[in-house]
Amino acid sequence: MATTQNTYTGNGSTTNYSFTFEYIKQADVKVTLDTVATTAFTFANATTLAFTTAPANGAAIRIFRDTDINTLNATFFPGSAIKAEDLNTNFTQSHFAVQEADFDVVTANTTAESAVTTANSAVTTANGAVTTANSANTKSDAAVATANTADTNASAAVATVLSVTLTSDCFKYSNVNE
């Protein structure tokens, strides 16, 4: 795949960064700092950009080519001379645009594959959470059943104690009258 960009990490002091791709016009060379477009640079030479202020320490610097495809560099008219230079420039413009599109497709595919992997991992985690929740619900239902049984047993025990107490009191009072 053709080189259509160079990336760097700012260190807070370096202002000049080189790039290794061809371009037709300087206006086709673009820069982002931490994904935000910037025009705070000039060309130190044909393959080096000089930033007005050094990019911050840790800043993601992306220098890339974005060939203008809205207008052809050379237009041909009936009866006019066709120069090889103009033909080559138009073909180069198309060639660069295809390279950039190819890079974008590869990047998009890589991002999509990563997103699918992340989504699959999230589904696995969610399924595990559902299993855990279902298990907790089953245990909760069992705990409620156990609590209900304990409540029933406690009520029966209270009834038995009351019955025994009542019988005991009746027996005690019946012996007093004799």
PDB file of C-alpha atoms in Angstrom:
ATOM      1  CA  MET A   1       0.000   0.000   0.000  1.00  0.00           C
ATOM      2  CA  ALA A   2       1.261   3.446  -0.882  1.00  0.00           C
ATOM      3  CA  THR A   3       2.270   5.866   1.845  1.00  0.00           C
ATOM      4  CA  THR A   4      -0.314   8.616   2.148  1.00  0.00           C
ATOM      5  CA  GLN A   5       0.484   9.765   5.678  1.00  0.00           C
ATOM      6  CA  ASN A   6       3.109   9.931   8.394  1.00  0.00           C
ATOM      7  CA  THR A   7       2.380   9.999  12.113  1.00  0.00           C
ATOM      8  CA  TYR A   8       4.405  11.282  15.025  1.00  0.00           C
ATOM      9  CA  THR A   9       4.019  11.994  18.719  1.00  0.00           C
ATOM     10  CA  GLY A  10       4.806  15.531  19.826  1.00  0.00           C
ATOM     11  CA  ASN A  11       7.409  16.144  22.503  1.00  0.00           C
ATOM     12  CA  GLY A  12       6.689  19.799  23.264  1.00  0.00           C
ATOM     13  CA  SER A  13       9.897  21.091  21.657  1.00  0.00           C
ATOM     14  CA  THR A  14      10.241  19.730  18.092  1.00  0.00           C
ATOM     15  CA  THR A  15       8.673  21.959  15.452  1.00  0.00           C
ATOM     16  CA  ASN A  16       9.877  20.352  12.194  1.00  0.00           C
ATOM     17  CA  TYR A  17       8.430  17.051  10.978  1.00  0.00           C
ATOM     18  CA  SER A  18       9.194  15.378   7.669  1.00  0.00           C
ATOM     19  CA  PHE A  19       6.854  13.339   5.514  1.00  0.00           C
ATOM     20  CA  THR A  20       7.524  10.726   2.854  1.00  0.00           C
ATOM     21  CA  PHE A  21       4.626  10.919   0.397  1.00  0.00           C
ATOM     22  CA  GLU A  22       4.339  12.738  -2.896  1.00  0.00           C
ATOM     23  CA  TYR A  23       1.761  15.448  -3.525  1.00  0.00           C
ATOM     24  CA  ILE A  24       0.676  17.676  -6.394  1.00  0.00           C
ATOM     25  CA  LYS A  25       0.005  20.938  -4.522  1.00  0.00           C
ATOM     26  CA  GLN A  26       1.042  22.039  -1.053  1.00  0.00           C
ATOM     27  CA  ALA A  27      -2.650  22.613  -0.322  1.00  0.00           C
ATOM     28  CA  ASP A  28      -3.122  18.827  -0.575  1.00  0.00           C
ATOM     29  CA  VAL A  29      -0.904  18.298   2.497  1.00  0.00           C
ATOM     30  CA  LYS A  30      -3.002  18.378   5.668  1.00  0.00           C
ATOM     31  CA  VAL A  31      -2.249  18.045   9.367  1.00  0.00           C
ATOM     32  CA  THR A  32      -4.191  17.041  12.458  1.00  0.00           C
ATOM     33  CA  LEU A  33      -3.093  17.357  16.075  1.00  0.00           C
ATOM     34  CA  ASP A  34      -5.003  14.925  18.273  1.00  0.00           C
ATOM     35  CA  THR A  35      -7.478  14.471  15.374  1.00  0.00           C
ATOM     36  CA  VAL A  36      -8.165  18.228  15.135  1.00  0.00           C
ATOM     37  CA  ALA A  37      -7.250  19.865  11.812  1.00  0.00           C
ATOM     38  CA  THR A  38      -4.652  22.616  11.985  1.00  0.00           C
ATOM     39  CA  THR A  39      -3.091  25.064   9.552  1.00  0.00           C
ATOM     40  CA  ALA A  40      -0.504  26.346  12.022  1.00  0.00           C
ATOM     41  CA  PHE A  41       2.441  25.198   9.906  1.00  0.00           C
ATOM     42  CA  THR A  42       4.512  26.194   6.897  1.00  0.00           C
ATOM     43  CA  PHE A  43       6.670  24.223   4.509  1.00  0.00           C
ATOM     44  CA  ALA A  44      10.314  24.296   5.650  1.00  0.00           C
ATOM     45  CA  ASN A  45      11.102  22.471   2.382  1.00  0.00           C
ATOM     46  CA  ALA A  46       9.267  20.141  -0.004  1.00  0.00           C
ATOM     47  CA  THR A  47       9.098  17.275   2.521  1.00  0.00           C
ATOM     48  CA  THR A  48       9.250  18.976   5.920  1.00  0.00           C
ATOM     49  CA  LEU A  49       6.613  20.951   7.800  1.00  0.00           C
ATOM     50  CA  ALA A  50       7.503  23.590  10.378  1.00  0.00           C
ATOM     51  CA  PHE A  51       4.856  24.096  13.048  1.00  0.00           C
ATOM     52  CA  THR A  52       4.326  27.633  14.331  1.00  0.00           C
ATOM     53  CA  THR A  53       4.413  26.227  17.871  1.00  0.00           C
ATOM     54  CA  ALA A  54       5.816  22.841  18.813  1.00  0.00           C
ATOM     55  CA  PRO A  55       3.037  20.279  19.245  1.00  0.00           C
ATOM     56  CA  ALA A  56       2.439  19.448  22.901  1.00  0.00           C
ATOM     57  CA  ASN A  57       4.131  16.528  24.583  1.00  0.00           C
ATOM     58  CA  GLY A  58       2.136  13.399  23.722  1.00  0.00           C
ATOM     59  CA  ALA A  59       0.111  15.074  20.941  1.00  0.00           C
ATOM     60  CA  ALA A  60      -0.787  12.740  18.069  1.00  0.00           C
ATOM     61  CA  ILE A  61       0.508  14.364  14.867  1.00  0.00           C
ATOM     62  CA  ARG A  62      -0.846  13.139  11.544  1.00  0.00           C
ATOM     63  CA  ILE A  63       0.571  14.582   8.322  1.00  0.00           C
ATOM     64  CA  PHE A  64      -1.391  13.290   5.350  1.00  0.00           C
ATOM     65  CA  ARG A  65      -2.222  13.858   1.724  1.00  0.00           C
ATOM     66  CA  ASP A  66      -5.790  14.757   0.776  1.00  0.00           C
ATOM     67  CA  THR A  67      -5.712  15.285  -2.988  1.00  0.00           C
ATOM     68  CA  ASP A  68      -8.308  17.711  -4.317  1.00  0.00           C
ATOM     69  CA  ILE A  69     -10.578  15.698  -6.607  1.00  0.00           C
ATOM     70  CA  ASN A  70     -13.267  18.337  -7.125  1.00  0.00           C
ATOM     71  CA  THR A  71     -11.550  19.790 -10.172  1.00  0.00           C
ATOM     72  CA  LEU A  72      -9.079  18.361 -12.645  1.00  0.00           C
ATOM     73  CA  ASN A  73      -5.703  20.017 -12.696  1.00  0.00           C
ATOM     74  CA  ALA A  74      -5.784  20.299 -16.486  1.00  0.00           C
ATOM     75  CA  THR A  75      -8.789  20.660 -18.781  1.00  0.00           C
ATOM     76  CA  PHE A  76      -8.652  19.900 -22.493  1.00  0.00           C
ATOM     77  CA  PHE A  77     -10.571  21.720 -25.223  1.00  0.00           C
ATOM     78  CA  PRO A  78     -11.246  20.721 -28.840  1.00  0.00           C
ATOM     79  CA  GLY A  79      -8.550  21.980 -31.138  1.00  0.00           C
ATOM     80  CA  SER A  80      -6.095  22.783 -28.328  1.00  0.00           C
ATOM     81  CA  ALA A  81      -2.774  21.071 -27.817  1.00  0.00           C
ATOM     82  CA  ILE A  82      -2.637  18.197 -25.361  1.00  0.00           C
ATOM     83  CA  LYS A  83       0.550  18.289 -23.350  1.00  0.00           C
ATOM     84  CA  ALA A  84       1.995  15.146 -21.797  1.00  0.00           C
ATOM     85  CA  GLU A  85       2.616  17.083 -18.573  1.00  0.00           C
ATOM     86  CA  ASP A  86      -1.106  17.913 -18.266  1.00  0.00           C
ATOM     87  CA  LEU A  87      -2.112  14.302 -18.938  1.00  0.00           C
ATOM     88  CA  ASN A  88       0.399  13.047 -16.396  1.00  0.00           C
ATOM     89  CA  THR A  89      -0.800  15.542 -13.790  1.00  0.00           C
ATOM     90  CA  ASN A  90      -4.429  14.444 -14.238  1.00  0.00           C
ATOM     91  CA  PHE A  91      -3.470  10.775 -14.031  1.00  0.00           C
ATOM     92  CA  THR A  92      -1.331  11.461 -10.958  1.00  0.00           C
ATOM     93  CA  GLN A  93      -4.267  13.275  -9.368  1.00  0.00           C
ATOM     94  CA  SER A  94      -6.495  10.232  -9.974  1.00  0.00           C
ATOM     95  CA  HIS A  95      -3.755   7.857  -8.830  1.00  0.00           C
ATOM     96  CA  PHE A  96      -3.239   9.740  -5.563  1.00  0.00           C
ATOM     97  CA  ALA A  97      -6.996   9.877  -4.938  1.00  0.00           C
ATOM     98  CA  VAL A  98      -7.221   6.096  -5.403  1.00  0.00           C
ATOM     99  CA  GLN A  99      -4.290   5.543  -3.017  1.00  0.00           C
ATOM    100  CA  GLU A 100      -5.969   7.720  -0.392  1.00  0.00           C
ATOM    101  CA  ALA A 101      -9.294   5.920  -0.861  1.00  0.00           C
ATOM    102  CA  ASP A 102      -7.519   2.567  -0.545  1.00  0.00           C
ATOM    103  CA  PHE A 103      -5.872   3.701   2.691  1.00  0.00           C
ATOM    104  CA  ASP A 104      -9.247   4.866   4.017  1.00  0.00           C
ATOM    105  CA  VAL A 105     -10.877   1.527   3.135  1.00  0.00           C
ATOM    106  CA  VAL A 106      -8.120  -0.490   4.798  1.00  0.00           C
ATOM    107  CA  THR A 107      -8.323   1.741   7.887  1.00  0.00           C
ATOM    108  CA  ALA A 108     -12.125   1.435   7.957  1.00  0.00           C
ATOM    109  CA  ASN A 109     -11.918  -2.355   7.623  1.00  0.00           C
ATOM    110  CA  THR A 110      -9.400  -2.563  10.449  1.00  0.00           C
ATOM    111  CA  THR A 111     -11.580  -0.337  12.619  1.00  0.00           C
ATOM    112  CA  ALA A 112     -14.665  -2.392  11.758  1.00  0.00           C
ATOM    113  CA  GLU A 113     -12.893  -5.657  12.585  1.00  0.00           C
ATOM    114  CA  SER A 114     -11.806  -4.202  15.913  1.00  0.00           C
ATOM    115  CA  ALA A 115     -15.365  -3.020  16.570  1.00  0.00           C
ATOM    116  CA  VAL A 116     -16.731  -6.503  15.801  1.00  0.00           C
ATOM    117  CA  THR A 117     -14.212  -8.053  18.197  1.00  0.00           C
ATOM    118  CA  THR A 118     -15.169  -5.553  20.888  1.00  0.00           C
ATOM    119  CA  ALA A 119     -18.881  -6.142  20.260  1.00  0.00           C
ATOM    120  CA  ASN A 120     -18.429  -9.921  20.437  1.00  0.00           C
ATOM    121  CA  SER A 121     -16.560  -9.512  23.704  1.00  0.00           C
ATOM    122  CA  ALA A 122     -19.373  -7.314  25.021  1.00  0.00           C
ATOM    123  CA  VAL A 123     -21.958  -9.938  24.012  1.00  0.00           C
ATOM    124  CA  THR A 124     -19.954 -12.630  25.827  1.00  0.00           C
ATOM    125  CA  THR A 125     -19.761 -10.420  28.913  1.00  0.00           C
ATOM    126  CA  ALA A 126     -23.483  -9.647  28.706  1.00  0.00           C
ATOM    127  CA  ASN A 127     -24.322 -13.338  28.337  1.00  0.00           C
ATOM    128  CA  GLY A 128     -22.195 -14.066  31.402  1.00  0.00           C
ATOM    129  CA  ALA A 129     -24.045 -11.346  33.286  1.00  0.00           C
ATOM    130  CA  VAL A 130     -27.400 -12.848  32.272  1.00  0.00           C
ATOM    131  CA  THR A 131     -26.266 -16.268  33.476  1.00  0.00           C
ATOM    132  CA  THR A 132     -25.095 -14.757  36.766  1.00  0.00           C
ATOM    133  CA  ALA A 133     -28.364 -12.822  37.133  1.00  0.00           C
ATOM    134  CA  ASN A 134     -30.405 -15.951  36.430  1.00  0.00           C
ATOM    135  CA  SER A 135     -28.384 -17.875  38.990  1.00  0.00           C
ATOM    136  CA  ALA A 136     -28.868 -15.088  41.512  1.00  0.00           C
ATOM    137  CA  ASN A 137     -32.600 -15.081  40.783  1.00  0.00           C
ATOM    138  CA  THR A 138     -32.771 -18.845  41.333  1.00  0.00           C
ATOM    139  CA  LYS A 139     -30.874 -18.488  44.611  1.00  0.00           C
ATOM    140  CA  SER A 140     -33.134 -15.603  45.591  1.00  0.00           C
ATOM    141  CA  ASP A 141     -36.221 -17.713  44.895  1.00  0.00           C
ATOM    142  CA  ALA A 142     -34.722 -20.538  46.986  1.00  0.00           C
ATOM    143  CA  ALA A 143     -33.948 -18.067  49.785  1.00  0.00           C
ATOM    144  CA  VAL A 144     -37.543 -16.788  49.701  1.00  0.00           C
ATOM    145  CA  ALA A 145     -38.830 -20.370  49.858  1.00  0.00           C
ATOM    146  CA  THR A 146     -36.507 -21.118  52.776  1.00  0.00           C
ATOM    147  CA  ALA A 147     -37.615 -17.926  54.515  1.00  0.00           C
ATOM    148  CA  ASN A 148     -41.284 -18.818  53.944  1.00  0.00           C
ATOM    149  CA  THR A 149     -40.667 -22.305  55.368  1.00  0.00           C
ATOM    150  CA  ALA A 150     -38.873 -20.776  58.347  1.00  0.00           C
ATOM    151  CA  ASP A 151     -41.781 -18.360  58.858  1.00  0.00           C
ATOM    152  CA  THR A 152     -44.274 -21.238  58.694  1.00  0.00           C
ATOM    153  CA  ASN A 153     -42.161 -23.292  61.126  1.00  0.00           C
ATOM    154  CA  ALA A 154     -41.814 -20.287  63.442  1.00  0.00           C
ATOM    155  CA  SER A 155     -45.581 -19.700  63.371  1.00  0.00           C
ATOM    156  CA  ALA A 156     -46.149 -23.384  64.125  1.00  0.00           C
ATOM    157  CA  ALA A 157     -43.617 -23.206  66.950  1.00  0.00           C
ATOM    158  CA  VAL A 158     -45.347 -20.138  68.392  1.00  0.00           C
ATOM    159  CA  ALA A 159     -48.709 -21.916  68.126  1.00  0.00           C
ATOM    160  CA  THR A 160     -47.244 -24.971  69.847  1.00  0.00           C
ATOM    161  CA  VAL A 161     -45.733 -22.853  72.615  1.00  0.00           C
ATOM    162  CA  LEU A 162     -49.046 -21.048  73.094  1.00  0.00           C
ATOM    163  CA  SER A 163     -50.889 -24.343  73.158  1.00  0.00           C
ATOM    164  CA  VAL A 164     -48.455 -25.817  75.655  1.00  0.00           C
ATOM    165  CA  THR A 165     -48.610 -22.674  77.781  1.00  0.00           C
ATOM    166  CA  LEU A 166     -52.383 -22.634  77.655  1.00  0.00           C
ATOM    167  CA  THR A 167     -52.543 -26.339  78.524  1.00  0.00           C
ATOM    168  CA  SER A 168     -50.030 -25.847  81.281  1.00  0.00           C
ATOM    169  CA  ASP A 169     -51.948 -22.871  82.666  1.00  0.00           C
ATOM    170  CA  CYS A 170     -55.199 -24.814  82.456  1.00  0.00           C
ATOM    171  CA  PHE A 171     -53.588 -27.744  84.244  1.00  0.00           C
ATOM    172  CA  LYS A 172     -52.156 -25.426  86.884  1.00  0.00           C
ATOM    173  CA  TYR A 173     -55.530 -23.722  87.489  1.00  0.00           C
ATOM    174  CA  SER A 174     -57.385 -26.979  87.487  1.00  0.00           C
ATOM    175  CA  ASN A 175     -55.097 -28.287  90.262  1.00  0.00           C
ATOM    176  CA  VAL A 176     -55.635 -25.168  92.340  1.00  0.00           C
ATOM    177  CA  ASN A 177     -59.387 -25.770  92.590  1.00  0.00           C
ATOM    178  CA  GLU A 178     -58.994 -29.298  93.888  1.00  0.00           C
TER     179      GLU A 178
END
